[in-house]
PDB file of C-alpha atoms in Angstrom:
ATOM      1  CA  MET A   1       7.334  -3.128  17.607  1.00  0.00           C
ATOM      2  CA  LYS A   2      10.450  -2.264  15.593  1.00  0.00           C
ATOM      3  CA  ASP A   3      12.696  -4.922  14.076  1.00  0.00           C
ATOM      4  CA  ASP A   4      16.321  -3.841  14.551  1.00  0.00           C
ATOM      5  CA  ASN A   5      17.365  -5.961  11.552  1.00  0.00           C
ATOM      6  CA  CYS A   6      14.831  -4.390   9.146  1.00  0.00           C
ATOM      7  CA  ILE A   7      16.103  -1.711   6.769  1.00  0.00           C
ATOM      8  CA  PHE A   8      12.607  -0.217   6.391  1.00  0.00           C
ATOM      9  CA  CYS A   9      12.207   0.008  10.175  1.00  0.00           C
ATOM     10  CA  LYS A  10      15.455   1.982  10.207  1.00  0.00           C
ATOM     11  CA  LEU A  11      14.258   4.258   7.382  1.00  0.00           C
ATOM     12  CA  ALA A  12      10.804   4.742   8.915  1.00  0.00           C
ATOM     13  CA  ASN A  13      12.187   5.643  12.324  1.00  0.00           C
ATOM     14  CA  GLY A  14      14.881   8.061  11.137  1.00  0.00           C
ATOM     15  CA  ASP A  15      17.871   5.821  11.909  1.00  0.00           C
ATOM     16  CA  ILE A  16      18.962   6.210   8.279  1.00  0.00           C
ATOM     17  CA  PRO A  17      18.636   9.589   6.489  1.00  0.00           C
ATOM     18  CA  THR A  18      15.851   9.779   3.889  1.00  0.00           C
ATOM     19  CA  ASN A  19      14.157  12.268   1.613  1.00  0.00           C
ATOM     20  CA  THR A  20      11.089  12.511   3.839  1.00  0.00           C
ATOM     21  CA  ILE A  21       7.999  14.225   2.442  1.00  0.00           C
ATOM     22  CA  PHE A  22       5.661  13.477   5.379  1.00  0.00           C
ATOM     23  CA  GLU A  23       5.898  12.138   8.896  1.00  0.00           C
ATOM     24  CA  ASP A  24       3.515  11.596  11.793  1.00  0.00           C
ATOM     25  CA  GLU A  25       3.523   9.328  14.840  1.00  0.00           C
ATOM     26  CA  ASP A  26       2.656   6.210  12.788  1.00  0.00           C
ATOM     27  CA  PHE A  27       4.276   6.691   9.366  1.00  0.00           C
ATOM     28  CA  ARG A  28       7.100   8.204   7.401  1.00  0.00           C
ATOM     29  CA  VAL A  29       6.628   8.846   3.676  1.00  0.00           C
ATOM     30  CA  ILE A  30       9.871   8.968   1.753  1.00  0.00           C
ATOM     31  CA  LEU A  31      10.958   9.282  -1.848  1.00  0.00           C
ATOM     32  CA  ASP A  32      11.937   5.876  -3.217  1.00  0.00           C
ATOM     33  CA  ASN A  33      15.706   5.630  -3.675  1.00  0.00           C
ATOM     34  CA  SER A  34      15.183   3.705  -6.953  1.00  0.00           C
ATOM     35  CA  PRO A  35      12.134   5.473  -8.367  1.00  0.00           C
ATOM     36  CA  ALA A  36      10.032   4.230 -11.255  1.00  0.00           C
ATOM     37  CA  THR A  37       9.013   7.839 -12.029  1.00  0.00           C
ATOM     38  CA  LYS A  38       9.569  11.355 -10.701  1.00  0.00           C
ATOM     39  CA  GLY A  39       7.941  11.578  -7.255  1.00  0.00           C
ATOM     40  CA  HIS A  40       7.750   7.802  -6.571  1.00  0.00           C
ATOM     41  CA  ALA A  41       7.232   7.601  -2.799  1.00  0.00           C
ATOM     42  CA  LEU A  42       6.923   4.897  -0.150  1.00  0.00           C
ATOM     43  CA  ILE A  43       4.592   4.878   2.852  1.00  0.00           C
ATOM     44  CA  LEU A  44       6.414   3.137   5.702  1.00  0.00           C
ATOM     45  CA  PRO A  45       4.770   2.347   9.032  1.00  0.00           C
ATOM     46  CA  LYS A  46       7.090   2.969  11.963  1.00  0.00           C
ATOM     47  CA  GLN A  47       6.102  -0.347  13.524  1.00  0.00           C
ATOM     48  CA  HIS A  48       7.189  -3.565  11.847  1.00  0.00           C
ATOM     49  CA  TYR A  49       4.617  -5.620   9.950  1.00  0.00           C
ATOM     50  CA  ALA A  50       5.943  -8.050   7.345  1.00  0.00           C
ATOM     51  CA  ASN A  51       2.993  -7.611   4.955  1.00  0.00           C
ATOM     52  CA  MET A  52      -0.731  -6.915   4.676  1.00  0.00           C
ATOM     53  CA  PHE A  53      -1.555 -10.247   6.312  1.00  0.00           C
ATOM     54  CA  GLU A  54       0.149  -9.077   9.531  1.00  0.00           C
ATOM     55  CA  ILE A  55      -0.655  -5.360   9.696  1.00  0.00           C
ATOM     56  CA  ASP A  56      -3.252  -4.150  12.178  1.00  0.00           C
ATOM     57  CA  ASP A  57      -6.540  -3.227  10.451  1.00  0.00           C
ATOM     58  CA  GLU A  58      -6.557   0.249  11.989  1.00  0.00           C
ATOM     59  CA  VAL A  59      -2.998   0.945  10.810  1.00  0.00           C
ATOM     60  CA  LEU A  60      -3.862  -0.362   7.350  1.00  0.00           C
ATOM     61  CA  GLY A  61      -6.831   2.012   7.204  1.00  0.00           C
ATOM     62  CA  LYS A  62      -4.578   4.913   8.213  1.00  0.00           C
ATOM     63  CA  ALA A  63      -2.119   3.925   5.472  1.00  0.00           C
ATOM     64  CA  ALA A  64      -4.893   3.998   2.855  1.00  0.00           C
ATOM     65  CA  ARG A  65      -6.088   7.425   4.006  1.00  0.00           C
ATOM     66  CA  LEU A  66      -2.494   8.682   3.995  1.00  0.00           C
ATOM     67  CA  ALA A  67      -2.001   7.359   0.459  1.00  0.00           C
ATOM     68  CA  LYS A  68      -5.004   9.384  -0.699  1.00  0.00           C
ATOM     69  CA  LYS A  69      -3.677  12.501   1.039  1.00  0.00           C
ATOM     70  CA  VAL A  70      -0.187  12.138  -0.437  1.00  0.00           C
ATOM     71  CA  ILE A  71      -1.244  11.379  -4.019  1.00  0.00           C
ATOM     72  CA  THR A  72      -3.773  14.223  -3.991  1.00  0.00           C
ATOM     73  CA  HIS A  73      -1.046  16.645  -2.888  1.00  0.00           C
ATOM     74  CA  GLU A  74       1.568  15.260  -5.263  1.00  0.00           C
ATOM     75  CA  LYS A  75      -0.824  15.352  -8.232  1.00  0.00           C
ATOM     76  CA  ASP A  76      -1.193  19.084  -7.644  1.00  0.00           C
ATOM     77  CA  VAL A  77       2.525  19.651  -7.066  1.00  0.00           C
ATOM     78  CA  LEU A  78       3.965  17.376  -9.770  1.00  0.00           C
ATOM     79  CA  GLY A  79       1.246  17.770 -12.386  1.00  0.00           C
ATOM     80  CA  CYS A  80       1.120  14.036 -13.035  1.00  0.00           C
ATOM     81  CA  ASP A  81      -1.768  12.551 -14.963  1.00  0.00           C
ATOM     82  CA  GLY A  82      -2.495   9.564 -12.744  1.00  0.00           C
ATOM     83  CA  TYR A  83      -1.204   7.333  -9.988  1.00  0.00           C
ATOM     84  CA  ASN A  84      -0.447   3.713  -9.236  1.00  0.00           C
ATOM     85  CA  VAL A  85      -0.785   2.675  -5.616  1.00  0.00           C
ATOM     86  CA  LEU A  86       1.060  -0.611  -5.318  1.00  0.00           C
ATOM     87  CA  GLN A  87       1.471  -2.954  -2.372  1.00  0.00           C
ATOM     88  CA  ASN A  88       3.116  -6.400  -2.704  1.00  0.00           C
ATOM     89  CA  ASN A  89       2.614  -9.312  -0.290  1.00  0.00           C
ATOM     90  CA  GLY A  90       5.022 -12.227  -0.428  1.00  0.00           C
ATOM     91  CA  GLU A  91       7.943 -13.097  -2.620  1.00  0.00           C
ATOM     92  CA  ALA A  92       5.703 -14.552  -5.363  1.00  0.00           C
ATOM     93  CA  ALA A  93       3.997 -11.139  -5.601  1.00  0.00           C
ATOM     94  CA  GLY A  94       7.274  -9.257  -5.971  1.00  0.00           C
ATOM     95  CA  GLN A  95       7.839  -8.266  -2.338  1.00  0.00           C
ATOM     96  CA  THR A  96      11.582  -7.922  -1.738  1.00  0.00           C
ATOM     97  CA  VAL A  97      11.615  -6.068   1.591  1.00  0.00           C
ATOM     98  CA  PHE A  98       9.468  -7.828   4.167  1.00  0.00           C
ATOM     99  CA  HIS A  99       8.178  -4.712   5.927  1.00  0.00           C
ATOM    100  CA  PHE A 100       4.694  -3.566   4.850  1.00  0.00           C
ATOM    101  CA  HIS A 101       4.967  -0.574   2.539  1.00  0.00           C
ATOM    102  CA  MET A 102       2.948   1.115  -0.164  1.00  0.00           C
ATOM    103  CA  HIS A 103       4.411   2.458  -3.393  1.00  0.00           C
ATOM    104  CA  LEU A 104       2.872   5.718  -4.616  1.00  0.00           C
ATOM    105  CA  ILE A 105       3.915   6.025  -8.256  1.00  0.00           C
ATOM    106  CA  PRO A 106       2.984   9.144 -10.232  1.00  0.00           C
ATOM    107  CA  ARG A 107       2.148   8.419 -13.863  1.00  0.00           C
ATOM    108  CA  TYR A 108       2.673  10.838 -16.697  1.00  0.00           C
ATOM    109  CA  ALA A 109       0.883  10.657 -20.053  1.00  0.00           C
ATOM    110  CA  GLY A 110       3.054   9.028 -22.703  1.00  0.00           C
ATOM    111  CA  GLU A 111       5.594   7.697 -20.204  1.00  0.00           C
ATOM    112  CA  LYS A 112       5.939   3.919 -19.971  1.00  0.00           C
ATOM    113  CA  ALA A 113       7.282   3.170 -16.521  1.00  0.00           C
ATOM    114  CA  ILE A 114       5.867  -0.086 -15.183  1.00  0.00           C
ATOM    115  CA  MET A 115       2.658  -1.970 -14.496  1.00  0.00           C
ATOM    116  CA  GLU A 116       2.487  -4.211 -17.531  1.00  0.00           C
ATOM    117  CA  TRP A 117       1.407  -7.831 -17.252  1.00  0.00           C
ATOM    118  CA  ASP A 118       0.227 -10.569 -19.510  1.00  0.00           C
ATOM    119  CA  HIS A 119      -3.569 -10.666 -19.486  1.00  0.00           C
ATOM    120  CA  LYS A 120      -5.030 -14.113 -19.036  1.00  0.00           C
ATOM    121  CA  GLU A 121      -8.162 -15.383 -20.710  1.00  0.00           C
ATOM    122  CA  TYR A 122     -10.636 -17.708 -19.004  1.00  0.00           C
ATOM    123  CA  SER A 123     -13.829 -19.166 -20.383  1.00  0.00           C
ATOM    124  CA  ASP A 124     -17.135 -18.114 -18.875  1.00  0.00           C
ATOM    125  CA  GLU A 125     -17.323 -21.486 -17.153  1.00  0.00           C
ATOM    126  CA  GLU A 126     -13.820 -21.079 -15.662  1.00  0.00           C
ATOM    127  CA  MET A 127     -14.692 -17.571 -14.449  1.00  0.00           C
ATOM    128  CA  LYS A 128     -17.851 -18.874 -12.768  1.00  0.00           C
ATOM    129  CA  GLU A 129     -15.848 -21.649 -11.078  1.00  0.00           C
ATOM    130  CA  ILE A 130     -13.206 -19.184  -9.856  1.00  0.00           C
ATOM    131  CA  CYS A 131     -15.930 -16.856  -8.599  1.00  0.00           C
ATOM    132  CA  SER A 132     -17.641 -19.706  -6.770  1.00  0.00           C
ATOM    133  CA  GLU A 133     -14.382 -20.723  -5.062  1.00  0.00           C
ATOM    134  CA  MET A 134     -13.624 -17.158  -4.004  1.00  0.00           C
ATOM    135  CA  LYS A 135     -17.026 -16.140  -2.605  1.00  0.00           C
ATOM    136  CA  MET A 136     -16.809 -15.071   1.002  1.00  0.00           C
TER     137      MET A 136
END
């Protein structure tokens, strides 16, 4: 279902003009309007899902396969040296638009664009405790 108040629903469904690089019945892939690097694209499902917790598993799988298809093509076309595939869930994780989307960010050798974070250090005992809590 579409959300008429969601900007990404409007972009994904062609209600607002975009620089579209791919479209099928489930997704639109557009160039990000505020790119981190040349070729930074967004995969937008045409149906509204706020985040990964809400998206249908089948649609999520299609999004992952589409990401692989797009970055493989763009690597050939743009000549980038690598890729970040980024997907944020929740405000604490940096999500600002609450419509599931995936960032496909080409990376070029020597270019510092994003993806830096402070690395944490945990003792072996802390790591074992965290692992024990997280086991499924």
